[in-house]
mmCIF file of C-alpha atoms in Angstrom:
data_model
loop_
_atom_site.group_PDB
_atom_site.id
_atom_site.type_symbol
_atom_site.label_atom_id
_atom_site.label_comp_id
_atom_site.label_asym_id
_atom_site.label_seq_id
_atom_site.Cartn_x
_atom_site.Cartn_y
_atom_site.Cartn_z
ATOM 1 C CA SER A 1 -54.858 -24.253 -65.473
ATOM 2 C CA ALA A 2 -57.072 -26.700 -63.555
ATOM 3 C CA VAL A 3 -60.843 -25.757 -63.278
ATOM 4 C CA ILE A 4 -62.327 -26.619 -59.988
ATOM 5 C CA SER A 5 -65.855 -26.657 -58.930
ATOM 6 C CA GLN A 6 -67.470 -27.042 -55.517
ATOM 7 C CA LYS A 7 -70.856 -28.001 -54.289
ATOM 8 C CA PRO A 8 -72.709 -26.523 -52.479
ATOM 9 C CA SER A 9 -71.631 -22.975 -52.994
ATOM 10 C CA ARG A 10 -73.073 -21.865 -49.635
ATOM 11 C CA ASP A 11 -75.300 -23.587 -46.935
ATOM 12 C CA ILE A 12 -76.778 -22.711 -43.381
ATOM 13 C CA CYS A 13 -76.728 -25.651 -41.060
ATOM 14 C CA GLN A 14 -78.083 -26.452 -37.505
ATOM 15 C CA ARG A 15 -75.588 -27.079 -34.750
ATOM 16 C CA GLY A 16 -74.862 -30.965 -34.272
ATOM 17 C CA THR A 17 -75.396 -31.856 -38.059
ATOM 18 C CA SER A 18 -72.885 -32.824 -40.715
ATOM 19 C CA LEU A 19 -72.275 -31.393 -44.066
ATOM 20 C CA THR A 20 -70.289 -32.991 -47.167
ATOM 21 C CA ILE A 21 -68.550 -30.644 -49.480
ATOM 22 C CA GLN A 22 -67.804 -32.066 -52.967
ATOM 23 C CA CYS A 23 -64.938 -30.940 -55.109
ATOM 24 C CA GLN A 24 -64.551 -31.783 -58.802
ATOM 25 C CA VAL A 25 -61.457 -31.105 -61.107
ATOM 26 C CA ASP A 26 -61.425 -31.041 -64.817
ATOM 27 C CA SER A 27 -58.206 -32.943 -65.002
ATOM 28 C CA GLN A 28 -56.506 -35.677 -63.009
ATOM 29 C CA VAL A 29 -54.420 -34.592 -60.228
ATOM 30 C CA THR A 30 -52.403 -36.507 -57.649
ATOM 31 C CA MET A 31 -52.917 -34.278 -54.679
ATOM 32 C CA MET A 32 -55.792 -32.266 -53.487
ATOM 33 C CA PHE A 33 -55.845 -29.961 -50.559
ATOM 34 C CA TRP A 34 -58.720 -28.655 -48.344
ATOM 35 C CA TYR A 35 -58.401 -25.276 -46.801
ATOM 36 C CA ARG A 36 -60.513 -23.302 -44.270
ATOM 37 C CA GLN A 37 -60.877 -19.555 -44.209
ATOM 38 C CA GLN A 38 -62.557 -18.315 -40.986
ATOM 39 C CA PRO A 39 -64.076 -14.806 -40.850
ATOM 40 C CA GLY A 40 -61.619 -12.181 -41.144
ATOM 41 C CA GLN A 41 -58.600 -14.928 -41.109
ATOM 42 C CA SER A 42 -56.204 -16.309 -43.451
ATOM 43 C CA LEU A 43 -56.552 -19.556 -45.180
ATOM 44 C CA THR A 44 -55.457 -22.608 -43.136
ATOM 45 C CA LEU A 45 -54.640 -25.967 -44.550
ATOM 46 C CA ILE A 46 -56.834 -28.728 -43.017
ATOM 47 C CA ALA A 47 -55.528 -31.813 -44.880
ATOM 48 C CA THR A 48 -53.948 -33.104 -48.136
ATOM 49 C CA ALA A 49 -55.808 -35.931 -49.935
ATOM 50 C CA ASN A 50 -54.094 -38.368 -52.070
ATOM 51 C CA GLN A 51 -56.119 -40.965 -54.183
ATOM 52 C CA GLY A 52 -55.937 -44.508 -52.894
ATOM 53 C CA SER A 53 -54.494 -43.493 -49.384
ATOM 54 C CA GLU A 54 -55.512 -41.862 -45.969
ATOM 55 C CA ALA A 55 -55.670 -38.006 -45.933
ATOM 56 C CA THR A 56 -52.754 -36.285 -44.038
ATOM 57 C CA TYR A 57 -54.202 -33.849 -41.584
ATOM 58 C CA GLU A 58 -52.543 -30.696 -40.328
ATOM 59 C CA SER A 59 -52.107 -30.048 -36.587
ATOM 60 C CA GLY A 60 -55.396 -29.122 -34.987
ATOM 61 C CA PHE A 61 -57.465 -30.991 -37.468
ATOM 62 C CA VAL A 62 -58.642 -34.703 -36.934
ATOM 63 C CA ILE A 63 -60.258 -37.229 -39.236
ATOM 64 C CA ASP A 64 -63.221 -37.668 -36.828
ATOM 65 C CA LYS A 65 -64.236 -34.018 -37.482
ATOM 66 C CA PHE A 66 -63.186 -33.714 -40.963
ATOM 67 C CA PRO A 67 -63.406 -36.873 -42.805
ATOM 68 C CA ILE A 68 -62.102 -36.981 -46.358
ATOM 69 C CA SER A 69 -62.722 -39.112 -49.205
ATOM 70 C CA ARG A 70 -60.746 -39.264 -52.510
ATOM 71 C CA PRO A 71 -62.206 -42.061 -54.745
ATOM 72 C CA ASN A 72 -60.560 -41.074 -57.867
ATOM 73 C CA LEU A 73 -58.130 -38.448 -59.524
ATOM 74 C CA THR A 74 -60.672 -35.879 -60.147
ATOM 75 C CA PHE A 75 -62.976 -35.887 -57.075
ATOM 76 C CA SER A 76 -62.907 -35.466 -53.289
ATOM 77 C CA THR A 77 -65.236 -34.675 -50.437
ATOM 78 C CA LEU A 78 -64.756 -33.025 -47.082
ATOM 79 C CA THR A 79 -67.352 -33.555 -44.452
ATOM 80 C CA VAL A 80 -67.619 -31.202 -41.535
ATOM 81 C CA SER A 81 -69.118 -33.342 -38.848
ATOM 82 C CA ASN A 82 -71.099 -32.518 -35.710
ATOM 83 C CA MET A 83 -71.037 -28.778 -36.586
ATOM 84 C CA SER A 84 -70.765 -25.866 -34.016
ATOM 85 C CA PRO A 85 -70.938 -22.073 -34.853
ATOM 86 C CA GLU A 86 -67.043 -22.264 -34.694
ATOM 87 C CA ASP A 87 -67.267 -24.190 -37.853
ATOM 88 C CA SER A 88 -68.685 -21.338 -39.767
ATOM 89 C CA SER A 89 -66.122 -20.705 -42.495
ATOM 90 C CA ILE A 90 -65.149 -20.822 -46.183
ATOM 91 C CA TYR A 91 -64.096 -24.185 -47.324
ATOM 92 C CA LEU A 92 -61.842 -24.294 -50.330
ATOM 93 C CA CYS A 93 -60.678 -27.109 -52.293
ATOM 94 C CA SER A 94 -57.295 -26.690 -54.153
ATOM 95 C CA VAL A 95 -55.051 -28.555 -56.334
ATOM 96 C CA HIS A 96 -51.577 -27.779 -57.828
ATOM 97 C CA GLN A 97 -50.319 -28.547 -61.334
ATOM 98 C CA ARG A 98 -46.909 -28.579 -62.858
ATOM 99 C CA THR A 99 -46.665 -26.834 -66.030
ATOM 100 C CA SER A 100 -44.034 -26.198 -68.545
ATOM 101 C CA GLU A 101 -42.986 -22.784 -66.924
ATOM 102 C CA LYS A 102 -44.546 -22.823 -63.376
ATOM 103 C CA TYR A 103 -43.997 -25.578 -61.061
ATOM 104 C CA ASN A 104 -46.574 -26.586 -58.653
ATOM 105 C CA GLU A 105 -48.917 -23.815 -59.128
ATOM 106 C CA GLN A 106 -51.748 -23.688 -56.830
ATOM 107 C CA PHE A 107 -55.285 -23.521 -58.101
ATOM 108 C CA PHE A 108 -58.465 -23.029 -56.063
ATOM 109 C CA GLY A 109 -62.324 -23.704 -56.261
ATOM 110 C CA PRO A 110 -64.771 -21.086 -55.532
ATOM 111 C CA GLY A 111 -65.371 -22.155 -51.965
ATOM 112 C CA THR A 112 -68.231 -23.291 -49.830
ATOM 113 C CA ARG A 113 -69.570 -20.807 -47.569
ATOM 114 C CA LEU A 114 -70.746 -22.587 -44.338
ATOM 115 C CA THR A 115 -72.804 -20.824 -41.534
ATOM 116 C CA VAL A 116 -73.751 -22.877 -38.637
ATOM 117 C CA LEU A 117 -76.516 -21.657 -36.352
ATOM 118 C CA LYS B 1 -43.577 -23.037 -37.955
ATOM 119 C CA GLN B 2 -43.562 -20.714 -41.088
ATOM 120 C CA GLU B 3 -45.473 -17.446 -40.434
ATOM 121 C CA VAL B 4 -46.487 -15.154 -43.342
ATOM 122 C CA THR B 5 -47.241 -11.597 -42.515
ATOM 123 C CA GLN B 6 -48.632 -8.999 -44.895
ATOM 124 C CA ILE B 7 -48.385 -5.233 -44.714
ATOM 125 C CA PRO B 8 -50.384 -3.236 -45.008
ATOM 126 C CA ALA B 9 -53.723 -4.997 -43.931
ATOM 127 C CA ALA B 10 -55.819 -2.436 -45.934
ATOM 128 C CA LEU B 11 -54.963 0.138 -48.471
ATOM 129 C CA SER B 12 -57.244 2.697 -50.263
ATOM 130 C CA VAL B 13 -55.741 4.728 -53.077
ATOM 131 C CA PRO B 14 -57.006 6.797 -56.023
ATOM 132 C CA GLU B 15 -57.247 5.375 -59.437
ATOM 133 C CA GLY B 16 -53.863 5.562 -61.409
ATOM 134 C CA GLU B 17 -51.494 5.189 -58.581
ATOM 135 C CA ASN B 18 -48.658 2.820 -58.437
ATOM 136 C CA LEU B 19 -48.510 0.777 -55.250
ATOM 137 C CA VAL B 20 -46.580 -1.816 -53.423
ATOM 138 C CA LEU B 21 -47.816 -4.702 -51.172
ATOM 139 C CA ASN B 22 -45.557 -6.354 -48.774
ATOM 140 C CA CYS B 23 -45.192 -9.817 -47.648
ATOM 141 C CA SER B 24 -42.589 -11.297 -45.203
ATOM 142 C CA PHE B 25 -41.945 -14.944 -44.117
ATOM 143 C CA THR B 26 -40.088 -16.447 -41.165
ATOM 144 C CA ASP B 27 -38.596 -19.516 -42.646
ATOM 145 C CA SER B 28 -36.572 -18.790 -45.797
ATOM 146 C CA ALA B 29 -36.660 -22.557 -46.815
ATOM 147 C CA ILE B 30 -39.262 -22.122 -49.434
ATOM 148 C CA TYR B 31 -39.998 -23.881 -52.665
ATOM 149 C CA ASN B 32 -41.978 -21.109 -54.098
ATOM 150 C CA LEU B 33 -44.077 -18.154 -53.412
ATOM 151 C CA GLN B 34 -47.486 -17.383 -54.940
ATOM 152 C CA TRP B 35 -49.663 -14.206 -54.880
ATOM 153 C CA PHE B 36 -53.422 -14.481 -55.269
ATOM 154 C CA ARG B 37 -56.256 -12.075 -55.426
ATOM 155 C CA GLN B 38 -59.610 -12.943 -53.788
ATOM 156 C CA ASP B 39 -62.832 -11.149 -54.729
ATOM 157 C CA PRO B 40 -65.967 -11.299 -52.309
ATOM 158 C CA GLY B 41 -67.805 -14.509 -52.740
ATOM 159 C CA LYS B 42 -65.287 -16.101 -55.135
ATOM 160 C CA GLY B 43 -62.382 -18.303 -54.757
ATOM 161 C CA LEU B 44 -58.654 -17.458 -55.216
ATOM 162 C CA THR B 45 -57.149 -16.390 -58.487
ATOM 163 C CA SER B 46 -53.597 -17.067 -58.974
ATOM 164 C CA LEU B 47 -51.641 -13.859 -60.111
ATOM 165 C CA LEU B 48 -47.870 -14.584 -59.924
ATOM 166 C CA LEU B 49 -45.667 -17.469 -58.752
ATOM 167 C CA ILE B 50 -41.984 -17.275 -58.175
ATOM 168 C CA GLN B 51 -39.881 -20.133 -57.640
ATOM 169 C CA SER B 52 -37.204 -19.973 -54.866
ATOM 170 C CA SER B 53 -34.406 -19.480 -57.354
ATOM 171 C CA GLN B 54 -36.010 -16.586 -59.163
ATOM 172 C CA ARG B 55 -36.022 -12.992 -58.267
ATOM 173 C CA GLU B 56 -39.095 -11.513 -59.783
ATOM 174 C CA GLN B 57 -42.126 -12.478 -62.055
ATOM 175 C CA THR B 58 -44.187 -10.027 -64.219
ATOM 176 C CA SER B 59 -47.633 -10.264 -65.654
ATOM 177 C CA GLY B 60 -49.099 -7.216 -67.193
ATOM 178 C CA ARG B 61 -49.245 -4.415 -64.681
ATOM 179 C CA LEU B 62 -48.064 -6.744 -61.943
ATOM 180 C CA ASN B 63 -44.676 -7.419 -60.790
ATOM 181 C CA ALA B 64 -43.572 -9.650 -57.955
ATOM 182 C CA SER B 65 -40.309 -9.815 -56.395
ATOM 183 C CA LEU B 66 -38.613 -12.348 -54.099
ATOM 184 C CA ASP B 67 -35.744 -11.783 -51.701
ATOM 185 C CA LYS B 68 -35.681 -15.225 -49.992
ATOM 186 C CA SER B 69 -32.622 -14.689 -47.841
ATOM 187 C CA SER B 70 -34.394 -11.780 -46.225
ATOM 188 C CA GLY B 71 -37.823 -13.498 -46.348
ATOM 189 C CA ARG B 72 -39.554 -10.745 -48.239
ATOM 190 C CA SER B 73 -41.712 -10.443 -51.314
ATOM 191 C CA THR B 74 -43.388 -7.325 -52.702
ATOM 192 C CA LEU B 75 -46.220 -7.116 -55.146
ATOM 193 C CA TYR B 76 -46.186 -4.123 -57.445
ATOM 194 C CA ILE B 77 -49.228 -2.945 -59.080
ATOM 195 C CA ALA B 78 -48.847 -0.080 -61.687
ATOM 196 C CA ALA B 79 -51.482 2.269 -62.830
ATOM 197 C CA SER B 80 -53.962 0.916 -60.530
ATOM 198 C CA GLN B 81 -57.636 0.503 -61.586
ATOM 199 C CA PRO B 82 -61.022 0.170 -59.799
ATOM 200 C CA GLY B 83 -61.011 -3.553 -60.906
ATOM 201 C CA ASP B 84 -58.034 -4.241 -59.052
ATOM 202 C CA SER B 85 -59.943 -3.823 -55.835
ATOM 203 C CA ALA B 86 -59.825 -7.120 -53.983
ATOM 204 C CA THR B 87 -57.919 -8.801 -51.230
ATOM 205 C CA TYR B 88 -54.430 -9.816 -52.182
ATOM 206 C CA LEU B 89 -52.937 -12.885 -50.482
ATOM 207 C CA CYS B 90 -49.436 -14.016 -50.250
ATOM 208 C CA ALA B 91 -48.471 -17.768 -49.670
ATOM 209 C CA VAL B 92 -45.459 -19.744 -49.385
ATOM 210 C CA ARG B 93 -44.927 -23.499 -50.132
ATOM 211 C CA PRO B 94 -42.168 -25.128 -47.847
ATOM 212 C CA TYR B 95 -39.064 -26.843 -49.428
ATOM 213 C CA SER B 96 -39.089 -29.659 -47.324
ATOM 214 C CA GLY B 97 -41.953 -31.466 -49.071
ATOM 215 C CA GLY B 98 -40.182 -31.166 -52.476
ATOM 216 C CA GLY B 99 -42.785 -28.851 -53.505
ATOM 217 C CA ALA B 100 -45.812 -31.249 -52.763
ATOM 218 C CA ASP B 101 -46.846 -29.717 -49.539
ATOM 219 C CA GLY B 102 -49.572 -27.139 -48.928
ATOM 220 C CA LEU B 103 -49.186 -23.474 -48.746
ATOM 221 C CA THR B 104 -49.000 -21.159 -45.776
ATOM 222 C CA PHE B 105 -50.889 -17.955 -46.315
ATOM 223 C CA GLY B 106 -50.719 -14.399 -44.912
ATOM 224 C CA LYS B 107 -53.812 -12.752 -43.823
ATOM 225 C CA GLY B 108 -53.904 -10.594 -46.865
ATOM 226 C CA THR B 109 -54.130 -6.727 -47.881
ATOM 227 C CA HIS B 110 -57.673 -5.513 -48.596
ATOM 228 C CA LEU B 111 -57.071 -3.151 -51.404
ATOM 229 C CA ILE B 112 -59.555 -0.412 -52.560
ATOM 230 C CA ILE B 113 -58.926 1.614 -55.694
ATOM 231 C CA GLN B 114 -61.070 4.791 -55.692
ATOM 232 C CA PRO B 115 -62.493 5.998 -59.006
#
């Protein structure tokens, strides 16, 4: 299974600033996913990032607010821009891998816990 | 739009009991369904994955079933232990993307196993 690391693990930020979250995978993957988990809520997909192309955003999420980079097959960043307290969430990086028995099994990083004051 | 519902939202049982967590989804056109556990301060750990053509999967004390036509899945935990205490999440992947799209999650079942 893929091993995913994220930096930072947590941060406390001021309103109006931006934070860039890094995601590193120990193997090459075609697609990387960014999810958000607001307090007491389920995980919601923000966008899908393919190497060498623009990220695809889900309804309700826009590139200006959540710019994503995908410079190679093992790394991606998500920036939360012009933050407000409503952006306080856990942000999770995810990939899926096809194995011999399990198709497109999803794996997640440990998450970045963001608090905006 | 796919919606995933998990019942119950929270469950507290004594150690040793067998228990069932329920998941339902509104659109039966799924590629697969995956159960995860989430521990406080940690990411998600994949427990079981069921392809749309499968009826169940087993791993140790865990058994997950899938009835795609009725939009239901259950996670059965046998002989529960305090270490099973966590939030259990159900998620489905749509069929339309050929298995490449992201997951839709339920809100989870917060499980506490009392020693």
